[in-house]
Coordinates of C-alpha atoms in Angstrom, one line a residue:
Chain A
X1 CA 12.7 24.2 4.7
X2 CA 10.7 23.3 8.0
X3 CA 12.7 24.6 11.0
X4 CA 12.0 24.5 14.8
X5 CA 9.3 22.3 16.1
X6 CA 8.2 19.9 13.8
X7 CA 4.9 17.9 13.2
X8 CA 6.1 14.2 14.3
X9 CA 3.6 12.8 11.7
X10 CA 4.8 14.6 8.9
X11 CA 7.5 13.5 6.1
X12 CA 10.4 15.7 7.7
X13 CA 10.7 14.0 11.2
X14 CA 9.3 10.6 9.6
X15 CA 12.3 10.6 7.0
X16 CA 14.8 11.7 9.7
X17 CA 13.5 8.9 12.1
X18 CA 13.9 6.4 9.4
X19 CA 17.5 7.1 9.1
X20 CA 17.8 6.5 12.9
X21 CA 16.2 3.1 12.2
X22 CA 19.0 2.1 9.4
X23 CA 21.8 3.4 12.1
X24 CA 20.6 1.1 15.0
X25 CA 20.4 -1.7 12.8
X26 CA 24.1 -1.4 11.6
X27 CA 24.8 -1.0 15.2
X28 CA 22.7 -3.5 17.1
X29 CA 21.2 -5.7 14.2
X30 CA 21.4 -9.4 14.0
X31 CA 19.9 -12.7 12.6
X32 CA 17.8 -12.3 15.7
X33 CA 17.3 -8.4 16.6
X34 CA 16.1 -6.3 13.9
X35 CA 14.7 -2.8 14.6
X36 CA 12.0 -1.0 13.0
X37 CA 10.7 2.5 13.5
X38 CA 7.5 2.4 15.6
X39 CA 6.5 6.0 16.2
X40 CA 8.0 9.6 16.3
X41 CA 6.9 11.2 19.4
X42 CA 8.4 14.9 18.5
X43 CA 11.1 16.4 16.6
X44 CA 13.0 19.5 15.8
X45 CA 14.7 20.8 13.0
X46 CA 17.6 23.7 12.7
X47 CA 20.3 24.9 10.2
X48 CA 23.6 24.4 11.8
X49 CA 26.2 26.9 9.9
X50 CA 28.5 25.3 7.9
X51 CA 27.5 21.9 8.5
X52 CA 23.7 20.9 7.5
X53 CA 20.7 20.5 9.0
X54 CA 20.0 19.1 12.3
X55 CA 17.2 16.9 13.5
X56 CA 16.5 16.2 17.3
X57 CA 14.1 13.2 17.6
X58 CA 12.1 11.5 20.4
X59 CA 10.9 8.1 18.8
X60 CA 9.9 4.6 20.0
X61 CA 11.5 1.8 18.2
X62 CA 10.4 -1.8 17.9
X63 CA 12.2 -5.1 17.9
X64 CA 10.3 -6.8 15.1
X65 CA 10.8 -10.4 16.5
X66 CA 10.1 -10.0 20.1
X67 CA 7.8 -6.7 19.7
X68 CA 9.6 -5.0 22.3
X69 CA 9.4 -1.3 21.9
X70 CA 11.7 1.5 23.4
X71 CA 11.5 5.3 23.4
X72 CA 15.1 6.5 22.3
X73 CA 16.4 10.2 21.9
X74 CA 18.3 10.6 18.5
X75 CA 20.0 13.7 16.5
X76 CA 20.4 13.2 12.9
X77 CA 22.8 15.6 11.0
X78 CA 22.2 15.7 7.0
X79 CA 25.5 17.3 5.9
X80 CA 25.3 20.4 3.5
X81 CA 27.7 21.0 0.8
X82 CA 28.2 20.0 -2.8
X83 CA 29.3 16.6 -1.9
X84 CA 26.8 13.8 -1.2
X85 CA 27.9 12.9 2.3
X86 CA 25.8 10.5 4.5
X87 CA 23.8 11.6 7.6
X88 CA 25.4 11.3 10.9
X89 CA 23.4 9.8 13.6
X90 CA 23.7 9.9 17.4
X91 CA 21.3 7.6 19.3
X92 CA 21.2 4.9 21.8
X93 CA 18.5 2.4 22.8
X94 CA 20.5 0.2 24.9
X95 CA 17.4 -1.4 26.4
X96 CA 16.9 -3.3 23.1
X97 CA 20.2 -4.7 23.5
X98 CA 19.1 -6.5 26.5
X99 CA 17.3 -8.8 24.4
X100 CA 19.0 -12.0 25.0
X101 CA 20.0 -13.5 21.3
X102 CA 23.2 -14.9 22.1
X103 CA 22.3 -18.6 22.3
X104 CA 20.5 -18.6 18.9
X105 CA 23.4 -16.5 17.4
X106 CA 25.7 -19.1 18.6
X107 CA 23.9 -22.0 17.5
X108 CA 23.4 -20.3 14.0
X109 CA 26.8 -19.4 13.6
X110 CA 28.0 -23.0 14.5
X111 CA 25.6 -24.6 12.4
X112 CA 26.9 -22.7 9.0
X113 CA 30.4 -22.3 9.9
X114 CA 31.0 -25.9 9.4
X115 CA 28.4 -26.7 6.9
X116 CA 29.8 -28.8 4.0
X117 CA 27.2 -27.5 1.4
X118 CA 27.1 -23.3 1.4
X119 CA 23.7 -21.7 2.1
X120 CA 21.8 -20.3 -1.0
X121 CA 18.5 -18.6 -1.0
X122 CA 16.3 -16.5 -3.4
X123 CA 13.1 -14.3 -3.0
X124 CA 13.1 -13.5 0.5
X125 CA 10.0 -12.8 0.8
X126 CA 8.5 -14.4 -2.0
X127 CA 5.6 -13.0 -3.8
X128 CA 3.2 -13.7 -1.5
X129 CA 5.0 -12.4 1.5
X130 CA 6.3 -15.7 2.7
X131 CA 9.8 -16.4 4.0
X132 CA 10.8 -20.0 5.1
X133 CA 11.3 -19.9 8.9
X134 CA 14.7 -21.4 8.4
X135 CA 15.7 -18.4 6.2
X136 CA 14.3 -15.5 8.2
X137 CA 17.5 -15.3 10.2
X138 CA 19.4 -14.6 6.6
X139 CA 16.6 -12.3 5.7
X140 CA 17.4 -10.3 8.7
X141 CA 21.2 -10.5 8.0
X142 CA 20.8 -9.2 4.6
X143 CA 18.5 -6.4 5.8
X144 CA 21.1 -5.4 8.5
X145 CA 23.8 -5.4 5.9
X146 CA 21.6 -3.4 3.7
X147 CA 21.1 -0.8 6.6
X148 CA 24.6 0.3 6.0
X149 CA 23.7 1.0 2.3
X150 CA 20.2 2.9 3.2
X151 CA 22.0 5.0 6.0
X152 CA 24.7 6.0 3.4
X153 CA 22.2 7.0 0.8
X154 CA 19.8 8.8 3.1
X155 CA 18.9 12.3 2.7
X156 CA 16.0 14.5 3.6
X157 CA 14.5 13.7 0.2
X158 CA 14.4 10.1 0.4
X159 CA 12.9 7.3 2.5
X160 CA 14.2 3.7 2.2
X161 CA 13.1 0.3 3.0
X162 CA 14.0 -3.0 1.8
X163 CA 11.7 -4.4 -0.6
X164 CA 13.1 -7.8 -1.2
X165 CA 16.3 -9.9 -0.8
X166 CA 16.6 -11.3 -4.4
X167 CA 19.4 -13.5 -3.7
X168 CA 21.6 -14.5 -0.5
X169 CA 24.6 -16.8 -1.1
X170 CA 27.1 -18.1 1.6
X171 CA 30.8 -17.9 0.8
X172 CA 33.6 -19.6 2.5
X173 CA 34.2 -18.8 5.9
X174 CA 36.9 -16.3 6.5
X175 CA 38.6 -15.6 9.6
X176 CA 36.1 -17.2 11.7
X177 CA 33.4 -14.8 10.2
X178 CA 30.5 -16.3 8.1
X179 CA 30.4 -14.5 4.6
X180 CA 27.7 -13.7 2.2
X181 CA 26.8 -12.3 -0.7
X182 CA 23.5 -10.6 -1.0
X183 CA 21.8 -9.1 -3.9
X184 CA 18.9 -6.9 -2.3
X185 CA 16.3 -4.6 -3.8
X186 CA 15.8 -1.4 -2.2
X187 CA 12.4 0.5 -2.2
X188 CA 12.8 4.5 -2.3
X189 CA 9.6 5.8 -1.5
X190 CA 9.8 9.6 -3.1
X191 CA 11.0 8.4 -6.4
X192 CA 9.1 5.2 -6.2
X193 CA 12.2 3.4 -7.6
X194 CA 13.4 -0.1 -7.1
X195 CA 17.2 0.1 -6.7
X196 CA 19.5 -2.9 -6.9
X197 CA 22.7 -3.5 -4.8
X198 CA 25.0 -6.1 -4.4
X199 CA 26.7 -6.6 -0.8
X200 CA 29.6 -8.6 0.6
X201 CA 29.6 -8.9 4.2
X202 CA 30.6 -11.1 7.1
X203 CA 29.1 -11.9 10.6
X204 CA 29.6 -13.6 13.8
X205 CA 28.1 -13.1 17.1
X206 CA 31.0 -11.1 18.6
X207 CA 31.9 -9.2 15.6
X208 CA 28.3 -8.3 14.3
X209 CA 27.5 -7.5 10.7
X210 CA 30.7 -5.9 8.7
X211 CA 30.1 -4.8 4.9
X212 CA 33.4 -5.4 2.8
X213 CA 31.9 -4.3 -0.6
X214 CA 29.1 -2.5 -1.9
X215 CA 27.9 -1.9 -5.4
X216 CA 24.9 -0.5 -6.8
X217 CA 23.6 -2.5 -9.9
X218 CA 22.6 -0.6 -13.0
X219 CA 19.5 -2.7 -13.2
X220 CA 17.3 -1.6 -16.2
X221 CA 14.9 -4.6 -15.3
X222 CA 12.2 -2.4 -16.7
X223 CA 13.9 -1.9 -20.0
X224 CA 12.8 -4.2 -22.6
X225 CA 12.9 -4.4 -26.3
X226 CA 9.9 -2.3 -27.7
X227 CA 7.3 -4.4 -30.1
X228 CA 7.8 -4.3 -33.6
X229 CA 5.3 -1.1 -34.4
X230 CA 4.0 -1.2 -38.0
Chain B
X1 CA -48.3 -2.4 11.5
X2 CA -45.8 -0.9 8.7
X3 CA -42.7 -1.9 10.9
X4 CA -43.8 -5.3 11.4
X5 CA -44.5 -5.6 7.5
X6 CA -40.8 -4.2 7.3
X7 CA -39.6 -6.8 9.5
X8 CA -41.1 -9.5 7.8
X9 CA -39.8 -8.3 4.3
X10 CA -36.1 -8.3 5.9
X11 CA -36.6 -12.0 7.2
X12 CA -38.0 -12.9 3.6
X13 CA -35.1 -11.1 1.6
X14 CA -32.4 -12.9 4.2
X15 CA -34.0 -16.2 3.4
X16 CA -33.6 -15.5 -0.2
X17 CA -30.1 -14.4 0.0
X18 CA -29.1 -17.5 2.3
X19 CA -30.3 -19.9 -0.4
X20 CA -27.9 -18.3 -3.0
X21 CA -24.7 -18.1 -1.0
X22 CA -21.6 -19.1 -2.9
X23 CA -21.4 -22.9 -3.4
X24 CA -17.7 -23.0 -3.5
X25 CA -15.7 -21.0 -0.7
X26 CA -13.6 -18.3 -2.2
X27 CA -10.3 -17.5 -0.1
X28 CA -10.4 -14.0 0.7
X29 CA -7.0 -14.4 2.7
X30 CA -5.0 -15.2 -0.3
X31 CA -3.6 -13.3 -3.5
X32 CA -5.5 -14.1 -6.7
X33 CA -4.3 -14.0 -10.1
X34 CA -6.5 -11.9 -12.6
X35 CA -8.4 -14.7 -14.0
X36 CA -9.5 -15.9 -10.5
X37 CA -10.5 -12.0 -9.9
X38 CA -12.7 -12.3 -13.0
X39 CA -14.4 -15.4 -12.3
X40 CA -15.1 -14.0 -8.7
X41 CA -17.0 -11.1 -10.1
X42 CA -19.0 -13.3 -12.6
X43 CA -19.9 -15.3 -9.2
X44 CA -20.9 -12.2 -7.1
X45 CA -23.5 -11.5 -9.8
X46 CA -24.7 -14.8 -9.9
X47 CA -25.0 -15.0 -6.0
X48 CA -26.6 -11.6 -5.5
X49 CA -28.4 -11.0 -9.0
X50 CA -30.9 -8.4 -7.4
X51 CA -28.1 -5.9 -6.2
X52 CA -24.9 -6.8 -8.2
X53 CA -24.1 -6.1 -12.0
X54 CA -21.0 -5.9 -13.9
X55 CA -20.5 -2.9 -15.8
X56 CA -17.6 -2.6 -18.4
X57 CA -16.1 0.8 -18.7
X58 CA -12.9 0.8 -20.6
X59 CA -10.2 -1.1 -22.0
X60 CA -6.4 -1.4 -21.1
X61 CA -3.7 -0.6 -23.4
X62 CA -3.5 -4.6 -24.0
X63 CA -7.2 -4.5 -24.9
X64 CA -8.4 -6.0 -21.6
X65 CA -11.7 -4.8 -20.5
X66 CA -11.9 -2.9 -17.2
X67 CA -15.0 -3.7 -15.2
X68 CA -16.5 -2.7 -11.9
X69 CA -19.3 -4.4 -9.9
X70 CA -22.2 -2.0 -9.1
X71 CA -23.7 -2.8 -6.0
X72 CA -27.1 -1.5 -4.7
X73 CA -30.9 -1.9 -4.7
X74 CA -32.4 -1.0 -7.8
X75 CA -34.9 1.9 -7.0
X76 CA -35.5 2.7 -10.4
X77 CA -34.2 6.5 -9.4
X78 CA -31.0 8.2 -10.1
X79 CA -29.2 7.4 -7.1
X80 CA -26.1 8.9 -5.0
X81 CA -22.8 6.7 -5.5
X82 CA -19.6 5.6 -3.7
X83 CA -16.4 4.7 -5.8
X84 CA -13.6 2.7 -4.9
X85 CA -11.1 1.4 -6.9
X86 CA -8.0 -0.9 -6.2
X87 CA -5.0 -1.8 -8.1
X88 CA -4.0 1.4 -10.0
X89 CA -0.3 0.2 -8.9
X90 CA 0.4 -3.3 -9.9
X91 CA 2.5 -4.3 -7.2
X92 CA 0.4 -3.3 -4.3
X93 CA -1.3 -6.7 -4.2
X94 CA -3.1 -6.2 -0.9
X95 CA -5.1 -3.4 -2.4
X96 CA -7.3 -5.7 -4.8
X97 CA -7.4 -8.2 -2.1
X98 CA -9.2 -5.6 0.2
X99 CA -11.7 -4.5 -2.8
X100 CA -12.8 -8.3 -3.0
X101 CA -13.2 -8.4 0.8
X102 CA -15.0 -5.1 0.9
X103 CA -17.4 -6.3 -1.7
X104 CA -18.3 -9.7 0.2
X105 CA -18.6 -7.5 3.5
X106 CA -21.0 -5.3 2.2
X107 CA -22.8 -8.1 0.4
X108 CA -23.0 -10.0 3.9
X109 CA -23.8 -7.0 5.9
X110 CA -26.9 -6.2 3.1
X111 CA -28.6 -9.4 4.5
X112 CA -28.8 -8.8 8.0
X113 CA -27.8 -5.1 8.6
X114 CA -30.7 -2.4 8.7
X115 CA -28.1 0.5 8.2
X116 CA -26.5 -1.2 5.3
X117 CA -29.8 -1.9 3.7
X118 CA -30.7 1.9 3.9
X119 CA -27.0 2.7 2.4
X120 CA -27.5 0.2 -0.5
X121 CA -31.3 1.8 -0.9
X122 CA -29.9 5.2 -1.1
X123 CA -26.6 4.6 -2.8
X124 CA -25.0 2.5 -5.3
X125 CA -21.6 1.3 -4.7
X126 CA -19.1 1.1 -7.7
X127 CA -16.2 -1.1 -7.1
X128 CA -13.3 -1.7 -9.7
X129 CA -11.2 -4.6 -7.9
X130 CA -8.2 -4.0 -10.3
X131 CA -7.9 -1.0 -12.5
X132 CA -4.4 -1.5 -14.0
X133 CA -5.0 -5.0 -15.0
X134 CA -2.1 -5.1 -17.4
X135 CA 0.2 -4.4 -14.8
X136 CA -1.3 -6.5 -12.1
X137 CA -1.1 -9.7 -14.6
X138 CA 2.7 -8.5 -15.3
X139 CA 3.4 -8.5 -11.9
X140 CA 2.3 -12.1 -11.5
X141 CA 4.6 -13.1 -14.4
X142 CA 7.6 -14.0 -12.3
X143 CA 10.0 -13.1 -9.6
X144 CA 11.6 -10.3 -11.8
X145 CA 8.2 -8.7 -12.4
X146 CA 6.8 -8.6 -9.0
X147 CA 7.8 -5.2 -7.9
X148 CA 6.0 -3.6 -11.4
X149 CA 4.1 -0.5 -10.7
X150 CA 3.0 1.2 -13.7
X151 CA 0.7 0.3 -16.8
X152 CA 1.9 -1.4 -19.6
X153 CA 1.9 1.1 -22.5
X154 CA 4.8 1.4 -24.6
X155 CA 7.0 4.4 -23.9
X156 CA 6.9 7.3 -26.3
X157 CA 9.3 7.1 -29.6
X158 CA 12.7 6.4 -28.7
X159 CA 12.0 5.0 -25.2
X160 CA 13.2 1.7 -24.3
X161 CA 11.0 1.2 -21.4
X162 CA 7.2 0.5 -20.8
X163 CA 4.7 2.0 -18.6
X164 CA 3.1 5.2 -17.5
X165 CA 2.3 5.7 -13.5
X166 CA -1.4 6.0 -13.7
X167 CA -1.6 7.9 -10.6
X168 CA 0.5 10.8 -12.3
X169 CA -1.7 10.6 -15.5
X170 CA -4.9 12.3 -14.2
X171 CA -5.9 15.8 -15.2
X172 CA -5.1 17.6 -11.8
X173 CA -2.2 19.9 -11.9
X174 CA -0.7 17.2 -14.5
X175 CA 3.0 17.2 -15.0
X176 CA 3.9 19.6 -12.3
X177 CA 5.2 18.1 -8.9
X178 CA 6.6 14.6 -7.8
X179 CA 6.8 13.3 -11.4
X180 CA 9.3 12.5 -13.8
X181 CA 9.1 13.1 -17.6
X182 CA 11.5 10.1 -18.2
X183 CA 9.6 7.4 -19.8
X184 CA 11.8 4.6 -17.6
X185 CA 11.1 6.1 -14.4
X186 CA 8.4 4.9 -11.9
X187 CA 6.5 8.1 -11.6
X188 CA 6.6 8.9 -15.4
X189 CA 3.2 10.8 -15.8
X190 CA 2.5 10.2 -19.5
X191 CA 3.3 12.4 -22.6
X192 CA 0.3 14.4 -21.7
X193 CA -2.8 14.4 -19.3
X194 CA -5.0 11.3 -19.4
X195 CA -2.8 9.6 -22.1
X196 CA -3.5 6.0 -20.6
X197 CA -6.7 4.4 -21.5
X198 CA -6.9 3.2 -17.6
X199 CA -6.8 7.0 -16.5
X200 CA -9.4 7.6 -19.4
X201 CA -11.8 5.0 -18.3
X202 CA -12.2 6.4 -14.6
X203 CA -12.2 10.0 -16.2
X204 CA -15.5 9.2 -18.6
X205 CA -17.2 7.0 -16.1
X206 CA -17.0 9.1 -13.0
X207 CA -16.7 12.3 -14.9
X208 CA -20.0 11.5 -16.6
X209 CA -21.6 11.1 -13.2
X210 CA -19.6 13.4 -11.0
X211 CA -22.7 15.0 -9.5
X212 CA -23.9 11.6 -8.1
X213 CA -20.6 10.6 -6.3
X214 CA -20.5 11.4 -2.6
X215 CA -17.2 9.7 -2.2
X216 CA -14.2 8.6 -4.0
X217 CA -11.8 5.9 -2.3
X218 CA -8.7 4.7 -4.3
X219 CA -6.7 2.1 -2.5
X220 CA -2.8 1.5 -2.4
X221 CA -0.1 0.2 -0.3
X222 CA 2.0 0.5 1.6
X223 CA 2.6 3.1 4.6
X224 CA -0.3 3.0 6.5
X225 CA -1.8 6.7 5.7
X226 CA -5.1 8.2 4.7
X227 CA -4.2 10.9 2.4
X228 CA -6.4 14.0 1.5
X229 CA -6.4 15.9 -1.3
X230 CA -4.4 17.9 -2.7
X231 CA -0.9 16.5 -3.8
X232 CA 0.3 20.2 -4.4
X233 CA 1.2 21.8 -1.4
X234 CA -0.3 25.3 -2.4
X235 CA -3.6 24.0 -3.0
X236 CA -5.9 23.3 0.1
X237 CA -9.3 21.5 -0.5
X238 CA -12.1 23.9 0.4
X239 CA -13.5 21.3 3.0
X240 CA -10.1 20.5 4.4
X241 CA -11.5 20.6 8.0
X242 CA -14.0 18.2 7.3
X243 CA -11.6 15.9 5.3
X244 CA -9.4 15.6 8.3
X245 CA -12.4 15.1 10.7
X246 CA -13.7 12.2 8.8
X247 CA -10.1 10.9 8.0
X248 CA -9.3 10.9 11.9
X249 CA -12.7 9.4 12.5
X250 CA -11.6 6.3 10.1
X251 CA -8.3 6.4 11.6
X252 CA -9.7 5.8 14.9
X253 CA -12.0 3.2 13.4
X254 CA -8.9 1.4 12.0
X255 CA -6.8 1.6 15.0
X256 CA -9.7 -0.1 17.3
X257 CA -9.7 -3.2 15.2
X258 CA -6.1 -4.2 15.4
X259 CA -4.4 -1.4 17.0
X260 CA -2.7 -0.3 13.8
X261 CA -1.7 3.8 13.3
X262 CA -2.7 4.9 10.2
X263 CA -1.2 8.8 9.8
X264 CA -4.2 11.4 8.3
X265 CA -3.0 14.1 6.1
X266 CA -2.6 15.5 2.7
X267 CA 0.3 13.8 0.8
X268 CA 2.7 17.0 0.7
X269 CA 2.4 17.0 4.6
X270 CA 2.7 13.3 5.6
X271 CA 4.5 11.5 2.5
X272 CA 5.5 13.9 -0.5
X273 CA 4.1 16.2 -3.1
X274 CA 2.6 14.6 -6.2
X275 CA 0.4 15.7 -9.3
X276 CA -2.1 14.1 -11.6
X277 CA -3.4 11.6 -9.0
X278 CA -6.8 10.2 -9.5
X279 CA -7.8 11.4 -6.0
X280 CA -7.1 15.0 -6.7
X281 CA -8.7 14.8 -10.1
X282 CA -12.0 13.3 -8.1
X283 CA -12.0 16.2 -5.9
X284 CA -11.6 18.8 -8.4
X285 CA -14.7 17.3 -9.8
X286 CA -16.3 18.0 -7.1
X287 CA -16.5 14.9 -5.1
X288 CA -16.4 16.0 -1.6
X289 CA -14.9 13.1 0.3
X290 CA -11.8 11.8 -1.7
X291 CA -9.1 9.7 0.1
X292 CA -6.2 7.8 -0.9
X293 CA -5.8 4.7 1.3
X294 CA -2.2 3.4 1.8
X295 CA -2.7 0.1 3.5
X296 CA -0.3 -2.3 5.3
X297 CA 2.7 -2.3 6.3
X298 CA 5.2 0.5 7.2
X299 CA 8.1 -1.1 5.4
X300 CA 9.1 -4.5 7.1
X301 CA 7.5 -6.4 4.1
X302 CA 6.4 -3.3 1.9
X303 CA 4.5 -4.6 -1.1
X304 CA 4.9 -8.3 -0.4
X305 CA 2.7 -8.5 2.5
X306 CA 2.5 -12.0 3.9
X307 CA -1.1 -13.8 3.1
X308 CA -1.7 -14.0 6.8
X309 CA -1.9 -10.5 7.1
X310 CA -4.4 -10.1 4.5
X311 CA -7.4 -10.6 7.1
X312 CA -6.3 -8.2 9.8
X313 CA -5.5 -5.5 7.1
X314 CA -8.8 -5.9 5.2
X315 CA -10.8 -5.8 8.8
X316 CA -9.1 -2.7 9.8
X317 CA -9.5 -1.0 6.3
X318 CA -13.0 -2.0 6.0
X319 CA -13.7 -0.3 9.1
X320 CA -12.2 2.9 8.0
X321 CA -13.8 2.9 4.8
X322 CA -17.3 2.3 6.2
X323 CA -16.8 5.3 8.6
X324 CA -15.9 7.4 5.9
X325 CA -19.0 6.2 3.6
X326 CA -21.3 6.1 6.4
X327 CA -20.6 9.8 7.4
X328 CA -21.2 10.7 3.5
X329 CA -24.5 8.7 3.6
X330 CA -25.7 10.4 6.8
X331 CA -24.7 13.5 5.8
X332 CA -26.9 13.5 2.6
X333 CA -29.7 11.4 4.0
X334 CA -31.2 12.4 7.2
X335 CA -32.2 9.5 9.6
X336 CA -36.1 10.2 9.4
X337 CA -36.1 10.0 5.4
X338 CA -33.7 7.2 5.1
X339 CA -35.9 4.8 7.1
X340 CA -38.9 5.8 5.1
X341 CA -36.7 5.5 2.1
X342 CA -35.9 1.9 3.2
X343 CA -39.2 0.6 3.7
X344 CA -40.7 2.1 0.2
X345 CA -37.7 0.7 -1.5
X346 CA -38.3 -2.7 -0.1
X347 CA -41.8 -2.5 -0.8
X348 CA -41.1 -1.7 -4.4
X349 CA -38.5 -4.5 -4.5
X350 CA -40.7 -7.1 -3.3
X351 CA -43.3 -5.8 -5.8
X352 CA -40.8 -6.2 -8.4
X353 CA -39.5 -9.6 -7.1
X354 CA -42.7 -10.8 -5.8
X355 CA -43.3 -13.5 -8.4
X356 CA -39.9 -15.1 -7.5
X357 CA -40.3 -15.2 -3.7
X358 CA -43.9 -17.2 -4.0

């Protein structure tokens, strides 16, 4: 295992930095704020006795909608031990919080809180990479909710991205929170597999995204009846 | 006197080229289903008959013909060659889009750019727009098939899944790292090396001409990477330094177009270890400059890159590919002999097509 100073372009630092991206989206993500890893400037890894492996990173993070970038420092601990435990992340990128999204979030919230018909959308993006502009905030929301899963599932041997939101359906508003059911397809780079998850989550401007339930779907989409062989 | 004759030849050839420009505009900035790509290949031959031919070099599992466009000036001699393939993985739609764009660019440059004319005189370009045709067609079927990766051969006995990962099936350290022996997995490397007809097609075609190839470029997405051989961390290419230098030059060329960063390095360093890739196989045949291009993006849209990014992605990738190809060409054909070769070949070409120009 690489220890000490890491090449920022190599996979060890890149995978750890992607975990920071997922963490930041769980903390700061919203329908109008979505973060992506822009660059890794430097990284360091060390073994921590009885704990796991700790990465220290200097990265740049970009807010996807405004294209604003910010440099952040972060620490990622991948726990050791038999149990599959989620990485622990410490990072702050407070400059990005200053991007003012309050008005847009409030407007979206009010619009969908009282809607007589509940939102339902499929295939975000579609096969051609297209997303209806009105649906983009919900694509962002599902990615933010998926970040909780991607954060939980990450290890030094994985790299997760959201491949597609297969379906997002609005459910009845609960305790002043908009509520959604989202079927998301995650792409895991190292295995090249597409993994299906179902999420139940809520959102409001003051509370942010809160995941209530998540469930991996045992999807055998590539399993088909073999042809009759003669 | 020779130079002014050369210039007149260029002008004459340009006029001929302009008269045969495509009548129906092909939209290079949209994704095209397989039948449209096939038609486009046929049209390219019609529009540039003096430099483009279609070669059929294999069959897919579902018995579709695998073809490439051979592009170059016919000098009547054995020529050095550049290989490019796209769409070995079905869901990476931006890759076939790039192959089509690449062909359009070199054909347009050939009309007006002396450097491209020299390269087309000295080398032939072999471009396969879609290698994994069955997989590509399957990915167009409906919303549930868009993210298909492998080919469409049935699994071994007792397997309920289809497909072998073609980029793990080549005879290059086959079945060792970064693969799965589970037939349902996306990195299933097949029951044995080169078990798949699509991998066989490339192996036989390139293998029979391996001394001719200067360059082997295989186009994928996503990740914004330029990957060098080898996929196994314990094996280093003998020309690693050269591969890194030229790769970095290509990445600089890419960045200068739209500011996008592409990382250069071996697979085990910058992505993951793997085995059985076409790039590794090509390098093992002795082809000196072999690269895997991983095009846009970096994960936001992933395989489903929006169509409005096709143009900038192709522009930057073309810049990168051209850097590598130009290096390969210039290393093999030194300046003075290149000019002489160009003029001589043009005279030859004029002699052959003289009657049609009159």
